[in-house]
Amino acid sequence: MAEHESLEFGKADFVLLDNVSMEEFMANLKLRFEKGRIYTYIGEVVVSVNPYRAMNIYGRDTVEQYKGRELYERPPHLFAIADAAYKAMKRRNKDTCIVISGESGAGKTEASKYIMQYIAAITNPNQRAEVERVKNMLLKSNCVLEAFGNAKTNRNDNSSRFGKYMDINFDFKGDPIGGHISNYLLEKVKMHFICFFFLFFLYLLTQLLRGAPDSLLRSLHIQKDPAAYNYIKVGGHIKVGLINPLRHKHLAKYASVADAMKVIGFTGDEIQTVYKILAAILHLGNLTFGVDGDVTLIENTKLVSVLRELLSTKEENVEKALLYRTVATGRDVIEKQHTEQEASYGRDALAKAMYERLFCWIVGRINDIIEVKNYDARVHGKNTVIGVLDIYGFEIFQNNSFEQFCINYCNEKLQQLFIQLVLKQEQEEYQREGIPWKHIDYFNNQIIVDLVEQQHKGIFSVLDEACMNVGKVTDEVFLQGLNGKLAKHAHYTSRKLSPTDKNLEFDRDFRIRHYAGDVVYSVVGFIDKNKDTLFQDFKRLLYNSSNTVLKAMWPEGKLSITEVTKRPLTAATLFKNSMISLVENLACKEPYYVRCIKPNDVKSPLLFEIERCRHQVEYLGLLENVRVRRAGFAYRQTYPRFLQRYKMISEFTWPNHDLPSDREAVKKLMQGCGFDHDAAYGKTKVFIRTPRTLFSLEEQRAEMVQRIVLFLQKVWRGTIARMRYRRMRAALVILQAYRRYKVKSYIREVNRRFKNVRSMKDYGRHVKWPTPPKVLRNFLFVCLDVFPSRWWAWTLIKGLSPEETLQVRAKVACLEALKGQRADLGLQRAWEGNYLVSRGKRDSPDTAASFTLVSSELQRKDKFMRVLFSSNVRKINRFHKAEDRAVLITDRHLYKMDPLKQYKPMKSIPLYNVTGLSVSPGKDQLVVFHTKDSRDLVVCLQGMVPANESRIGELEIAFFSIYWRCSALSVTQVIFCSYNYRCL
C-alpha cells in the first residue's frame, strides 16, 4: 500500500478508488499526470505515464528513500517495485521478474534502464571490485543493445525493434555476479523504405567517421557524405526528420557505445569486424544490377572489390553469389542465374540477414562475457535471479504486417499470463489467510492465444503449411487457408467471410478481435518473411570468410551443396517457441509489473489524450486488474505493519499494547474506531473492504500525528534543555574540579618548596615562589605579606630578649620614620643609648665612674626619671672653635658637660626650651639643638670605639620620645619609636 499522498494529487493506488469504473480510473490517471505524478499503483503493479520530459526523481537521494522500504511506505515509483523484487529475491531466496509492457513510445526502455540503475546502486555495499565490474558490464550492455536494436522513428525517439529479457544472477549476499540476455524478433522490414530502422546506426557511423583518421575511412571505403548511400535515403535525399538529429544528439551516444563495447570486453578485432559488416551493408545498398540481353550484370563492379575486402573473401565468390543461385537436384548441381529482380531481392535479403546475424552475435558475445562462470552452489550458495523483460507493446497501424502480428500475439500471451498470475496470487492470498474468495468474471484471452498458436488450426500452423507447399505459394493462398480453417472462429474474419465489411480488402486483409481491440492485418509479405529466404550461396560465402568472427556468425554455411538438411524452422515457429519458453520462464518466478502508458502522439509533456490512454488502459487490462485486486477488499496489510501505522489512534494500542497478539490489537483498534463491520481478519493480515474506511483511518492518524509531533517536540525540547543543563553542569563540575586540582597542586608545590625553610640558614628567603593560577593571585600577595615579611622577621626576632626586642622595634621605627633620609643610622649594631656609662667602662674606666656620680647627682637634683642619651661630642662654637664636650639628655633636661673635669655640668637646658633637632645626612654626625633663645648647641657625636660608629639614630629616637611627650609626634610613630618608654 503506497504512502497516502494529498488528495490534490489523486489516489496513489487505483485500488482505493471509491467506484471502480473507467471514468474514475481515467480521471485519476489524468489528474496525477497533470500534477507531475507519473507513477500510480494497482496493488503491487506500477502504472507509468511517459512524462516526455526529464524529471529529477532518479538521483542518489531518491534511491536512498526507497532502499529497504516497503511498497506502501513511499509514494509510487519504479524504485519501489525494483526494491520489492530485490527484497523478495534476497529475503526469501526466490527468483523474481519485472515485466515491463506498453506500446511503442510509452517509456518501457527508460523504465528498464532506471530499474537496472537502481539495482546497481543498492548492491555491493562492500565495494568488491569483481561485483563492480559485473555491474558495470550489465549497465553497459544496455547501451550497446540500444545502439544496434533501437531506432528513432516518427513515433518514438528510441524505439526498441526487438524484445529483450535479461536475467541478473545474484550470489547469496545479494550482489550481482552475472547475467544472461535473450532477444526476441529483431524487426526486419522492407529495405527500400526509410523505416529500415537499424540502418540509422550506420548513418551515425558515417557521421562520426568524419572525425576519424583518414586511414580508418580508407579501410572501410566510406565517404563522409551520408547521402551517398541508398539505404539511408529515399527519393534521392536524406530523410531530414529522422536523420538530422543524429548530428548533434547522438554523437555523444556513439562515443558511449564504443566505450561500452570496450568495457564489456569486445576485442579490437571484434569491434573492427562490426565496423566492416556495417560498412559492407552500406555498400550492398549501393549495388545496382543491369541486364545485357538475357544476362544479369553488376553495374558498379568496383563495389564487389570493396565487399570482398570488407568480408575477407574472394571477389569472384562475391560476384557469383550475387548473380547466381546453386540448386542441387539429386546428384546434379545446377547454377541458376538471377533475374534483375531476383538479384535485388537477394542483395536486400543478404543485407538484412547480415544485420540480424550481427545483432544476434553481439547478444551472444555479451552473454559469453557476463554469464556466471565457475559457480558452485554447494560452495557459494543458491544462485538467485531477477529477470527484467522489456518487450514491444500492442499497437495498431494502418497496414499491420507480419512483425506486428507477432508483436500483438506476444502481448496476448503476456496479458494472459498477467491476468492468470494476478488472479492466482489473489486467490492464493485469500486462501492462505482464510478469507472467502469472491469469484471474478474476467476476459480469458486463451481463445485468442489458441487462435494464433494452436497445433494444425492456429494461424502460425496455417502459415507454416503454406510455406512448405511445393510450387509457387502466394500470400493469397495463405489467406484462403485461414478462411478455410478459421471460418467459424468468433475472433477471426476476412472480407470473404464478411462480404459487407468494406474495411477489409479482398484477398489481402483479415481481422482478429484481440483482447485490446480489433486489428486488421495485411497478408502481403507473410510468406516471404516467414520463410528462410536467404540463399544458401550467401551462407557459404560468409562462412568461407577468412575473418573468424564473421565466419562464426554463419555456421550452417559449412554444409556442402548436395548435403540434405532438414527444412529450417520458420520465423513464426521460432517466435512461437521463444514466447512459450519466455512465458514458462516468467511463470516460475514471482512477477512484478510495470505498465507503461503513452499520453499522446506528439510527445508533449502537457497533453493527455483521454481516448488514446483509455485504449491503452483497456488492452493492458488495468481496470480488470483493479477489479481483481478489489475482489471483496480494497486494502490488506500484515498486522504488525498495520499497527505500526495506525496504533496511535487507539488508547489500547498506543504506544504499545498488552493484548495477547497483534491480531487482537488490530481488532480492538478497529472496534474502537467503529470499523469492525468493514474488516476481515486473516491469519497474518487485516483486510479492509472499502477505501472510505482507510481514508477515515488516515484522517484520524493525521490528526493524532500532529498531536504526537507536538508532544514529541515538547519532550524533545525539554530533553535538549536538560542535556544542555547537564552539559553546563558537567562543565562547571569539571571546571571546579580543575580549579581545585590547580589550587591543590599549587599548594602542594608551595609546601614542597618551603618544607624545610626552618632549617635553612636564611629561613627560605632565597626560595622562589611558584607562579600561581589566576584564582590564587591574591592569595600569593597575602602569602608574600606573611612570608617572608612577617614570618621571616618573626622567626629572626622570636629568640631575642625583651630588651633586644625593644631595640629592634626602635630601629625599625627609626628606619620607618626617617624614610631613607640618612644612609647610616647605626642599625647594624646594638644601640646602647647611655654611651658614657656602657662604653665608658671599656673606653675610659676612670671617667665612667665620674659620669655615673654626676648623673646620679643630677637625678636627685632635677628629679628626671631616665637617661635617654649620653655621648662624647665635639662642640663647635660660633667662632668655629672645636672643643671636647659631653651631652646628657634626660627626660627633662639637656646637659652639656666637660669630660676633662669629671663631666662637670657646664650648661643645663630644659627640654621644653629645645625647639628642634637638626642632623646632617652625611657620616659626620653633626647635630644642632635648637633653643628658644636662639642659642643653638652645635656638636658632632663621636665615640671612642669604633671611631666611625653612628649614634644619630639613637639620638633621633630619643628626641622623638621627647616630642611625643610634647604632642609633637603621632601615636603610631611613638609606638614604634619609643623603646626607652614602655609605651606598648
Coordinates of C-alpha atoms in Angstrom, one line a residue, residues 568-919:
P568 CA 14.8 -24.8 -41.2
L569 CA 12.2 -23.7 -38.7
T570 CA 10.1 -20.8 -39.9
A571 CA 10.2 -17.3 -38.3
A572 CA 6.7 -17.9 -36.9
T573 CA 7.6 -21.2 -35.3
L574 CA 10.8 -19.8 -33.8
F575 CA 9.0 -16.8 -32.4
K576 CA 6.1 -19.0 -31.0
N577 CA 8.6 -21.3 -29.3
S578 CA 10.5 -18.4 -27.9
M579 CA 7.3 -16.9 -26.5
I580 CA 6.3 -20.3 -24.9
S581 CA 9.7 -20.5 -23.4
L582 CA 9.5 -16.9 -22.1
V583 CA 6.1 -17.5 -20.5
E584 CA 7.3 -20.7 -18.8
N585 CA 10.4 -18.8 -17.5
L586 CA 8.2 -16.0 -16.2
A587 CA 5.6 -18.3 -14.7
C588 CA 8.2 -19.9 -12.4
K589 CA 9.3 -16.6 -10.9
E590 CA 7.5 -14.2 -8.6
P591 CA 6.3 -11.4 -11.1
Y592 CA 6.2 -7.7 -10.6
Y593 CA 4.7 -5.5 -13.3
V594 CA 5.3 -2.1 -14.8
R595 CA 2.5 -1.0 -17.2
C596 CA 3.6 2.0 -19.4
I597 CA 1.1 4.4 -21.0
K598 CA 1.8 6.9 -23.8
P599 CA -0.3 10.0 -23.1
N600 CA -0.2 11.5 -26.6
D601 CA 1.4 11.1 -30.1
V602 CA 3.0 14.5 -30.3
K603 CA 5.5 13.9 -27.4
S604 CA 4.0 16.8 -25.4
P605 CA 4.6 16.9 -21.6
L606 CA 1.3 18.6 -21.1
L607 CA -1.2 16.9 -23.3
F608 CA -3.2 13.9 -22.0
E609 CA -5.4 12.4 -24.7
I610 CA -8.2 10.6 -22.9
E611 CA -9.4 8.3 -25.7
R612 CA -5.9 7.2 -26.6
C613 CA -5.0 6.5 -22.9
R614 CA -8.3 4.7 -22.4
H615 CA -7.5 2.4 -25.3
Q616 CA -4.1 1.6 -23.7
V617 CA -5.7 1.0 -20.3
E618 CA -8.1 -1.4 -21.9
Y619 CA -5.5 -3.5 -23.8
L620 CA -3.2 -3.5 -20.8
G621 CA -6.1 -4.8 -18.6
L622 CA -5.5 -2.3 -15.9
L623 CA -9.2 -1.8 -15.0
E624 CA -9.6 -5.6 -14.8
N625 CA -6.6 -5.7 -12.6
V626 CA -8.2 -3.2 -10.3
R627 CA -11.4 -5.3 -10.1
V628 CA -9.4 -8.5 -9.3
R629 CA -7.5 -6.6 -6.6
R630 CA -10.7 -5.2 -5.3
A631 CA -12.4 -8.6 -5.1
G632 CA -14.1 -8.0 -1.8
F633 CA -11.4 -6.0 -0.1
A634 CA -9.7 -2.8 -1.2
Y635 CA -6.8 -3.0 1.2
R636 CA -4.8 -5.6 3.1
Q637 CA -1.8 -5.4 5.4
T638 CA 0.1 -7.5 7.9
Y639 CA -0.9 -6.9 11.5
P640 CA 2.5 -5.6 12.7
R641 CA 2.7 -3.1 9.7
F642 CA -1.0 -2.0 10.3
L643 CA -0.3 -1.4 14.0
Q644 CA 2.9 0.4 13.2
R645 CA 0.9 2.9 11.1
Y646 CA -2.4 3.3 13.0
K647 CA -1.7 2.3 16.6
M648 CA -1.7 5.9 17.8
I649 CA -5.5 6.1 17.0
S650 CA -6.5 3.9 19.9
E651 CA -5.6 4.2 23.6
F652 CA -5.5 0.4 23.7
T653 CA -2.6 0.2 21.2
W654 CA -0.6 3.4 21.9
P655 CA 2.2 3.4 22.5
N656 CA 2.3 -0.4 22.9
H657 CA -0.5 -2.9 23.5
D658 CA -0.7 -5.6 26.2
L659 CA -3.1 -7.8 24.3
P660 CA -2.3 -11.5 23.5
S661 CA -1.4 -10.8 19.8
D662 CA -1.2 -8.2 17.2
R663 CA -4.3 -9.6 15.6
E664 CA -6.3 -9.0 18.8
A665 CA -4.8 -5.5 19.0
V666 CA -5.9 -4.7 15.4
K667 CA -9.4 -6.0 16.2
K668 CA -9.5 -3.8 19.3
L669 CA -8.4 -0.8 17.3
M670 CA -11.0 -1.3 14.5
Q671 CA -13.8 -1.8 17.1
G672 CA -12.8 1.3 18.9
C673 CA -13.0 3.3 15.6
G674 CA -16.3 1.7 14.6
F675 CA -15.0 -0.1 11.6
D676 CA -15.2 -3.6 12.7
H677 CA -18.1 -4.3 10.3
D678 CA -15.9 -3.3 7.3
A679 CA -12.9 -5.5 8.1
A680 CA -12.0 -9.2 7.9
Y681 CA -9.1 -10.7 9.9
G682 CA -6.9 -13.3 8.2
K683 CA -4.2 -15.3 9.8
T684 CA -1.5 -12.7 9.2
K685 CA -3.3 -9.8 7.6
V686 CA -6.2 -7.5 8.1
F687 CA -8.5 -6.9 5.1
I688 CA -10.5 -3.7 4.7
R689 CA -13.4 -3.7 2.4
T690 CA -14.0 -0.1 1.3
P691 CA -11.5 2.7 0.6
R692 CA -13.6 5.1 2.7
T693 CA -12.7 3.2 5.9
L694 CA -9.0 3.5 5.0
F695 CA -9.3 7.2 4.3
S696 CA -11.1 7.7 7.7
L697 CA -8.2 5.9 9.4
E698 CA -5.8 8.1 7.6
E699 CA -7.6 11.2 8.7
Q700 CA -7.6 10.1 12.3
R701 CA -4.0 9.2 12.0
A702 CA -3.1 12.6 10.5
E703 CA -4.8 14.3 13.4
M704 CA -3.1 12.2 16.0
V705 CA 0.3 12.5 14.3
Q706 CA 0.0 16.3 14.7
R707 CA -0.6 16.0 18.4
I708 CA 2.1 13.4 18.8
V709 CA 4.5 15.6 16.9
L710 CA 3.7 18.5 19.3
F711 CA 4.1 16.2 22.3
L712 CA 7.4 14.8 20.9
Q713 CA 8.6 18.4 20.2
K714 CA 7.8 19.3 23.8
V715 CA 9.6 16.3 25.2
W716 CA 12.5 16.7 22.9
R717 CA 12.9 20.3 23.6
G718 CA 12.8 19.5 27.3
T719 CA 15.3 16.8 26.7
I720 CA 17.6 19.2 24.8
A721 CA 17.3 21.7 27.6
R722 CA 18.1 19.1 30.2
M723 CA 21.0 17.8 28.1
R724 CA 22.3 21.4 27.8
Y725 CA 21.9 21.9 31.5
R726 CA 23.7 18.6 32.2
R727 CA 26.5 19.6 29.9
M728 CA 26.8 23.0 31.5
R729 CA 26.7 21.4 35.0
A730 CA 29.2 18.9 34.0
A731 CA 31.4 21.6 32.6
L732 CA 31.1 23.6 35.8
V733 CA 31.9 20.5 37.9
I734 CA 34.9 19.8 35.7
L735 CA 35.9 23.4 35.9
Q736 CA 35.6 23.4 39.7
A737 CA 37.4 20.1 40.0
Y738 CA 40.1 21.5 37.7
R739 CA 40.4 24.6 39.8
R740 CA 40.6 22.6 43.0
Y741 CA 43.2 20.5 41.3
K742 CA 45.2 23.5 40.3
V743 CA 44.9 25.0 43.8
K744 CA 45.9 21.8 45.4
S745 CA 48.7 21.3 43.0
Y746 CA 49.9 24.9 43.7
I747 CA 49.7 24.5 47.5
R748 CA 51.5 21.1 47.3
E749 CA 54.2 22.8 45.2
V750 CA 54.5 25.6 47.8
N751 CA 54.6 23.1 50.6
R752 CA 57.3 21.2 48.7
R753 CA 59.4 24.2 48.2
F754 CA 59.1 25.7 51.7
K755 CA 59.0 22.4 53.5
N756 CA 62.5 22.8 55.1
V757 CA 62.8 26.6 55.4
R758 CA 63.1 26.4 59.2
S759 CA 66.3 24.6 58.9
M760 CA 67.7 26.8 56.1
K761 CA 70.3 29.4 57.0
D762 CA 68.2 32.3 55.6
Y763 CA 64.9 30.6 56.6
G764 CA 64.0 30.2 52.9
R765 CA 64.4 33.8 51.9
H766 CA 66.2 32.6 48.6
V767 CA 63.4 30.2 47.7
K768 CA 61.4 31.4 44.6
W769 CA 57.6 31.3 44.8
P770 CA 55.9 29.2 42.0
T771 CA 53.6 31.0 39.6
P772 CA 50.1 30.7 41.0
P773 CA 46.9 30.1 39.0
K774 CA 44.8 33.1 38.4
V775 CA 42.4 32.3 41.2
L776 CA 45.3 32.4 43.7
R777 CA 47.0 35.6 42.7
N778 CA 45.5 37.5 45.7
F779 CA 46.4 34.5 47.9
L780 CA 50.0 34.9 46.7
F781 CA 50.1 38.6 47.7
V782 CA 48.8 37.6 51.2
C783 CA 51.4 34.9 51.4
L784 CA 54.2 37.3 50.4
D785 CA 53.0 39.6 53.0
V786 CA 53.1 36.8 55.6
F787 CA 56.3 35.3 54.3
P788 CA 59.0 36.4 54.2
S789 CA 57.9 39.9 55.6
R790 CA 56.2 38.7 58.8
W791 CA 57.1 35.1 59.4
W792 CA 60.7 35.6 58.4
A793 CA 61.0 38.7 60.7
W794 CA 59.2 36.9 63.4
T795 CA 61.5 33.9 63.1
L796 CA 64.5 36.2 63.4
I797 CA 63.3 38.1 66.4
K798 CA 61.5 35.5 68.4
G799 CA 64.7 34.4 70.1
L800 CA 65.6 37.9 71.2
S801 CA 65.4 39.1 74.9
P802 CA 62.8 41.7 75.8
E803 CA 65.4 44.4 75.8
E804 CA 66.7 43.3 72.3
T805 CA 63.1 43.2 71.1
L806 CA 62.5 46.7 72.1
Q807 CA 65.7 47.8 70.5
V808 CA 64.8 46.1 67.2
R809 CA 61.4 47.8 67.3
A810 CA 63.2 51.1 67.9
K811 CA 65.5 50.6 64.9
V812 CA 62.5 49.7 62.8
A813 CA 60.7 52.8 63.9
C814 CA 63.7 54.9 63.2
L815 CA 64.1 53.4 59.7
E816 CA 60.5 54.0 59.0
A817 CA 60.4 57.5 60.5
L818 CA 63.4 58.8 58.6
K819 CA 62.3 57.2 55.4
G820 CA 65.8 56.9 53.9
Q821 CA 66.9 60.4 54.8
R822 CA 70.2 59.1 56.3
A823 CA 72.3 56.3 54.9
D824 CA 73.8 55.3 58.2
L825 CA 71.6 55.0 61.3
G826 CA 73.7 52.5 63.2
L827 CA 71.3 49.8 62.6
Q828 CA 74.0 47.1 62.2
R829 CA 75.0 47.2 65.9
A830 CA 73.3 47.2 69.2
W831 CA 72.1 50.5 70.5
E832 CA 73.3 51.4 74.0
G833 CA 71.9 54.9 74.4
N834 CA 73.8 55.9 77.6
Y835 CA 77.2 55.5 75.9
L836 CA 79.1 57.4 78.7
V837 CA 78.2 54.6 81.0
S838 CA 78.3 51.4 78.8
R839 CA 81.1 52.5 76.5
G840 CA 83.0 54.4 79.2
K841 CA 83.6 51.3 81.2
R842 CA 85.6 49.9 78.3
D843 CA 87.0 53.1 76.7
S844 CA 88.0 55.1 79.9
P845 CA 87.1 53.3 83.1
D846 CA 88.2 56.3 85.2
T847 CA 85.8 58.8 83.7
A848 CA 82.9 56.3 83.6
A849 CA 82.7 56.3 87.4
S850 CA 82.9 60.1 87.5
F851 CA 80.0 60.3 84.9
T852 CA 77.9 57.9 87.0
L853 CA 78.3 60.0 90.1
V854 CA 77.5 63.2 88.3
S855 CA 74.4 61.7 86.6
S856 CA 73.1 60.4 89.9
E857 CA 73.6 63.8 91.5
L858 CA 71.7 65.5 88.7
Q859 CA 68.9 63.0 89.0
R860 CA 68.5 63.8 92.7
K861 CA 68.6 67.5 91.9
D862 CA 66.4 67.7 88.8
K863 CA 64.2 64.8 89.5
F864 CA 64.4 63.2 86.0
M865 CA 63.1 59.7 85.5
R866 CA 65.5 58.2 82.9
V867 CA 68.6 58.9 80.9
L868 CA 67.8 58.9 77.3
F869 CA 71.1 59.5 75.7
S870 CA 74.7 60.3 76.6
S871 CA 77.8 60.6 74.4
N872 CA 81.1 62.4 74.0
V873 CA 80.9 65.2 71.4
R874 CA 82.9 67.8 69.7
K875 CA 81.4 71.2 70.3
I876 CA 81.6 73.9 67.6
N877 CA 81.2 77.5 68.9
R878 CA 80.3 80.5 66.9
F879 CA 83.9 81.2 66.3
H880 CA 84.3 77.8 64.7
K881 CA 86.4 76.6 67.5
A882 CA 86.0 72.9 68.4
E883 CA 86.2 71.6 72.0
D884 CA 85.6 68.1 73.6
R885 CA 82.5 68.0 75.5
A886 CA 79.8 65.5 76.5
V887 CA 76.0 65.7 76.3
L888 CA 73.5 64.1 78.6
I889 CA 69.8 64.0 77.6
T890 CA 67.2 63.0 80.2
D891 CA 63.5 63.2 80.1
R892 CA 63.7 66.7 81.5
H893 CA 66.9 68.4 80.5
L894 CA 69.7 68.6 78.0
Y895 CA 73.1 68.9 79.8
K896 CA 76.4 70.0 78.4
M897 CA 79.4 68.6 80.3
D898 CA 83.1 68.9 80.4
P899 CA 84.7 65.4 80.2
L900 CA 88.1 66.8 81.3
K901 CA 86.6 67.9 84.6
Q902 CA 84.9 64.6 85.5
Y903 CA 81.9 65.6 83.5
K904 CA 81.1 68.7 85.4
P905 CA 77.8 70.1 84.0
M906 CA 78.5 73.3 82.1
K907 CA 75.0 74.1 80.9
S908 CA 71.5 72.8 81.6
I909 CA 68.8 73.4 79.1
P910 CA 65.2 72.4 79.9
L911 CA 63.8 70.3 77.2
Y912 CA 60.8 72.5 76.8
N913 CA 63.2 75.2 75.6
V914 CA 64.6 72.9 72.9
T915 CA 62.6 73.7 69.8
G916 CA 64.1 71.3 67.3
L917 CA 66.8 69.0 66.3
S918 CA 68.8 69.1 63.1
V919 CA 71.2 66.4 61.8

